[in-house]
Coordinates of C-alpha atoms in Angstrom, one line a residue:
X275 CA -100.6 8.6 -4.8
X276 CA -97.7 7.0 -7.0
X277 CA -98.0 3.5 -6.5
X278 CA -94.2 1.8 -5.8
X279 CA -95.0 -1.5 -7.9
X280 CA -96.4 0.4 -10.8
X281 CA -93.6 2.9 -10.8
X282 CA -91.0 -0.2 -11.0
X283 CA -92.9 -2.8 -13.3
X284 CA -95.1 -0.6 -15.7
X285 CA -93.2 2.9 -15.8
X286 CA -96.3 4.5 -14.5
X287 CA -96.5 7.7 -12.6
X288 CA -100.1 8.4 -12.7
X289 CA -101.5 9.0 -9.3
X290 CA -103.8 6.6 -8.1
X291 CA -106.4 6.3 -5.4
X292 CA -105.6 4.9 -2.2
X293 CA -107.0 4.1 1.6
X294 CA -106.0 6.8 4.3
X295 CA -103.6 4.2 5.7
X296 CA -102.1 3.2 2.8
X297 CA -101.7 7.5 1.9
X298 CA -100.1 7.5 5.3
X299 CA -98.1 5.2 4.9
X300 CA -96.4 6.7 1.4
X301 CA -96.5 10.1 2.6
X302 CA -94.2 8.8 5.4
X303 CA -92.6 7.0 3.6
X304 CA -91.8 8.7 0.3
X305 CA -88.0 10.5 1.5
X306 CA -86.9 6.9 2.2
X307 CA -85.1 4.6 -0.2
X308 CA -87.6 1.7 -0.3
X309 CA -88.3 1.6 -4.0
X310 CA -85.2 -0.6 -5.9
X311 CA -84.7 0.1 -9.8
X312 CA -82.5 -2.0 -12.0
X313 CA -81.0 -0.4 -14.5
X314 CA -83.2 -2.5 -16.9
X315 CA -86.2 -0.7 -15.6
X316 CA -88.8 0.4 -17.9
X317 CA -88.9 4.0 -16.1
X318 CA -85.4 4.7 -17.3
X319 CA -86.1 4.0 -20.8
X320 CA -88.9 5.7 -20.9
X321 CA -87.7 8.9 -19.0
X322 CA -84.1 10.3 -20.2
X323 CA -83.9 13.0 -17.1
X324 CA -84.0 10.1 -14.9
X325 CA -81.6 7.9 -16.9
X326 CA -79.7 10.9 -16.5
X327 CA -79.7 10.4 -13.1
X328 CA -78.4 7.3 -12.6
X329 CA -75.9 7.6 -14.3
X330 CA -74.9 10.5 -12.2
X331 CA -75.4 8.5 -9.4
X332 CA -73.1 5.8 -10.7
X333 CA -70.2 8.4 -11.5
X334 CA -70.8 9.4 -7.6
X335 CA -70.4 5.9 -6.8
X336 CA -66.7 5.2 -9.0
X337 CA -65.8 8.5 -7.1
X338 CA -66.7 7.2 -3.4
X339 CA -64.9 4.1 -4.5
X340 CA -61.8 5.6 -5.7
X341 CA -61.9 7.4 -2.2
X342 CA -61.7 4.0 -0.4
X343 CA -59.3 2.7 -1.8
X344 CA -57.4 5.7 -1.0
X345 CA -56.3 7.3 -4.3
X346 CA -54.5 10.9 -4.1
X347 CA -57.2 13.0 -2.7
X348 CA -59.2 10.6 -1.5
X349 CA -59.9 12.5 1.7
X350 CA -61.4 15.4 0.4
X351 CA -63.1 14.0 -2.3
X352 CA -64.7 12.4 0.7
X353 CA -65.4 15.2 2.8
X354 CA -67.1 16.4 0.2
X355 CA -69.5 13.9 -1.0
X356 CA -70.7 14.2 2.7
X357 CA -70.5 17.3 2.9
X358 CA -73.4 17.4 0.4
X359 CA -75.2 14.5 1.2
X360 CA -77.4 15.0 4.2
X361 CA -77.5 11.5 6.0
X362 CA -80.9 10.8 5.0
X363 CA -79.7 11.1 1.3
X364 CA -76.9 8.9 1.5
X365 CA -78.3 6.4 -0.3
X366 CA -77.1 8.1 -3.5
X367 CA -73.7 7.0 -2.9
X368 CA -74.6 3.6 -2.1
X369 CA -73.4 0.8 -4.4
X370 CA -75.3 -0.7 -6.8
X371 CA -77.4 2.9 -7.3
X372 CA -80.9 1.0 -7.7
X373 CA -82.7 2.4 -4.7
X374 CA -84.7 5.5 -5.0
X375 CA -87.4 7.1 -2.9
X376 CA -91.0 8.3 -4.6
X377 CA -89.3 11.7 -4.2
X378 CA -86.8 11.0 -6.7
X379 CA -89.3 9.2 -9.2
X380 CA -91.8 12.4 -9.7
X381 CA -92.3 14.2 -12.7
X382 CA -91.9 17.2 -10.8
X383 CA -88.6 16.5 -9.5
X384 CA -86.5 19.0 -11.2
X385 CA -84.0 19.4 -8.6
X386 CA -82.2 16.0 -8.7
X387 CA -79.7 16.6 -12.1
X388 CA -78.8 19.4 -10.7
X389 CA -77.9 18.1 -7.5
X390 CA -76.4 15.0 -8.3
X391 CA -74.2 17.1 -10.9
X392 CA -73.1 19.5 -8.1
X393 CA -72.0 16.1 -5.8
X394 CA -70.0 14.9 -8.7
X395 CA -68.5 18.3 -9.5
X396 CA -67.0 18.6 -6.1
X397 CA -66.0 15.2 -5.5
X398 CA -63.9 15.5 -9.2
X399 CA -62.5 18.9 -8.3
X400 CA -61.2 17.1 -4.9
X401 CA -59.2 14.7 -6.5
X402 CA -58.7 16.8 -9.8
X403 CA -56.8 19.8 -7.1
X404 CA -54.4 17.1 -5.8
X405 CA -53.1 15.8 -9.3
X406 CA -52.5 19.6 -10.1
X407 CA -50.3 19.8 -6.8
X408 CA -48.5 17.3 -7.3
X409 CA -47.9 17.9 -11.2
X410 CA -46.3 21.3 -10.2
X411 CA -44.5 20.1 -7.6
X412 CA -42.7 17.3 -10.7
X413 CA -42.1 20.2 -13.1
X414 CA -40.5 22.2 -10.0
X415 CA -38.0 19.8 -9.7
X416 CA -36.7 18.5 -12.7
X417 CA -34.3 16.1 -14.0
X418 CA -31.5 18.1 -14.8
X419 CA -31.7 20.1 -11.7
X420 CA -31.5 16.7 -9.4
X421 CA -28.8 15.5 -11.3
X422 CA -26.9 18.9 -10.6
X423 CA -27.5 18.1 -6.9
X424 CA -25.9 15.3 -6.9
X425 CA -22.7 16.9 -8.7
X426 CA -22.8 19.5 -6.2
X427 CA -23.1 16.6 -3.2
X428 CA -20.0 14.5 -5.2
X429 CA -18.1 17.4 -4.5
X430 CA -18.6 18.3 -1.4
X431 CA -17.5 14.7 -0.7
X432 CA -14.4 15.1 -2.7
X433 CA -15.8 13.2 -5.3
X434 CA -15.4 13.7 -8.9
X435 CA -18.2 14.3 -11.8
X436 CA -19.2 11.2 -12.8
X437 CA -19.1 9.0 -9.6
X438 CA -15.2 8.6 -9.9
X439 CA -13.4 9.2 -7.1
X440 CA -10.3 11.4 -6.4
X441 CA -6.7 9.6 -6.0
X442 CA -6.0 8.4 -2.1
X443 CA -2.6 11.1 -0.9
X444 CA 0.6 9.6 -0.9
X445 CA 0.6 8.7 2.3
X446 CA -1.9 5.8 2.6
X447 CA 0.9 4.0 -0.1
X448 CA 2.9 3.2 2.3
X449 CA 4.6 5.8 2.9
X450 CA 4.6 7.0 6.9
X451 CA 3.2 10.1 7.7
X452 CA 4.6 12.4 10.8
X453 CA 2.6 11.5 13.1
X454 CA 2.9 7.5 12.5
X455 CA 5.8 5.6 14.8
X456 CA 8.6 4.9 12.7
X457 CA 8.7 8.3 11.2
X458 CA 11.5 9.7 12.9
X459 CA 14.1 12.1 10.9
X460 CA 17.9 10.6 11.1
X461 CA 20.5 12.8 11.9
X462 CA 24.5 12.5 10.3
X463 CA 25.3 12.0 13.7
X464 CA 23.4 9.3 13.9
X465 CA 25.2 7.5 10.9
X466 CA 28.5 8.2 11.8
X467 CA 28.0 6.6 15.7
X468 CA 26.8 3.4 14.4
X469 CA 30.0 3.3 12.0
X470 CA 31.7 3.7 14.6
X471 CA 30.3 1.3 17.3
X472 CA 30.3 -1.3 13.6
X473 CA 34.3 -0.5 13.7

């Protein structure tokens, strides 16, 4: 069996012999993420597939923390981390990326790269789909055409180009209007009875 401590302080993957229990004991162990890796660790210098892979596993990381913190898209560049993380592989995601199972760590294990690459494809596609919305949405509507809206608002108002303003009627100068008190029409009559009654 792969022996955790070698695997972490000598880079070695040889298999080694082992007591029942202790066989038992990896063998249940070995989908579970009890081994932790710095990135100073020998294995990574050593093996460039799975240098590869953590720093795959750190890209997944910036992308589940851009999530959080609730950039455009966040939501489905959430949905789908998890939707290709089982729960028992969740760990990938976790931040720092230093714990790995014995699954991970075998030669054999061709199918993590791949994997990993797939998680970060998806999760950049997620957030990648909203920019594009919203970057169609700005050259919809551009500048000249909102400032066009707003002539055609002034307008309707009765408001000039330009934010001026049209000239207030005659009648708010002073001058009464027919249906203000006071704007009676005098007849001649009228004048010639009061020269009288002033006589």
């Amino acid at each position: 069996r792969l022996l955790p401590w070698r695997l972490a302080l000598c880079a070695d993957r040889a298999p080694h012999r082992v007591s029942a229990a202790a066989a038992a004991f990896l063998d249940d162990r070995a989908a579970e993420p009890i081994l932790k890796l710095p990135a100073t660790a020998p294995l990574f210098r050593l093996d460039p597939r799975l240098d590869a892979a953590r720093h795959l596993r750190a890209r997944i990381v910036e992308l589940r923390r851009d999530a959080l913190r609730g950039r455009p898209g966040a939501v489905l560049a959430s949905r789908a981390i998890l939707n290709k993380l089982a729960p028992h592989r969740l760990y990938l995601a976790l931040d720092p990326p230093d714990y790995w199972t014995l699954a991970d760590l075998h030669d054999d294990n061709a199918a993590l790269i791949p994997f990993l690459s797939d998680v970060v494809a998806d999760a950049t596609l997620a957030f990648s789909q909203v920019f594009q919305v919203r970057a169609a949405k700005s050259i919809a509507t551009s500048p000249e055409e909102e400032e066009e809206e707003d002539d055609d608002d002034d307008a309707d108002r009765g408001a000039l180009p330009g934010g001026l303003r049209r000239p207030p009627s005659s009648s708010s100068f002073g001058e009464p209007r027919d249906d203000e008190p006071g704007a009676e029409e005098v007849s001649p009559d009228d004048d010639d009875d009061d020269d009288d009654r002033s006589s």
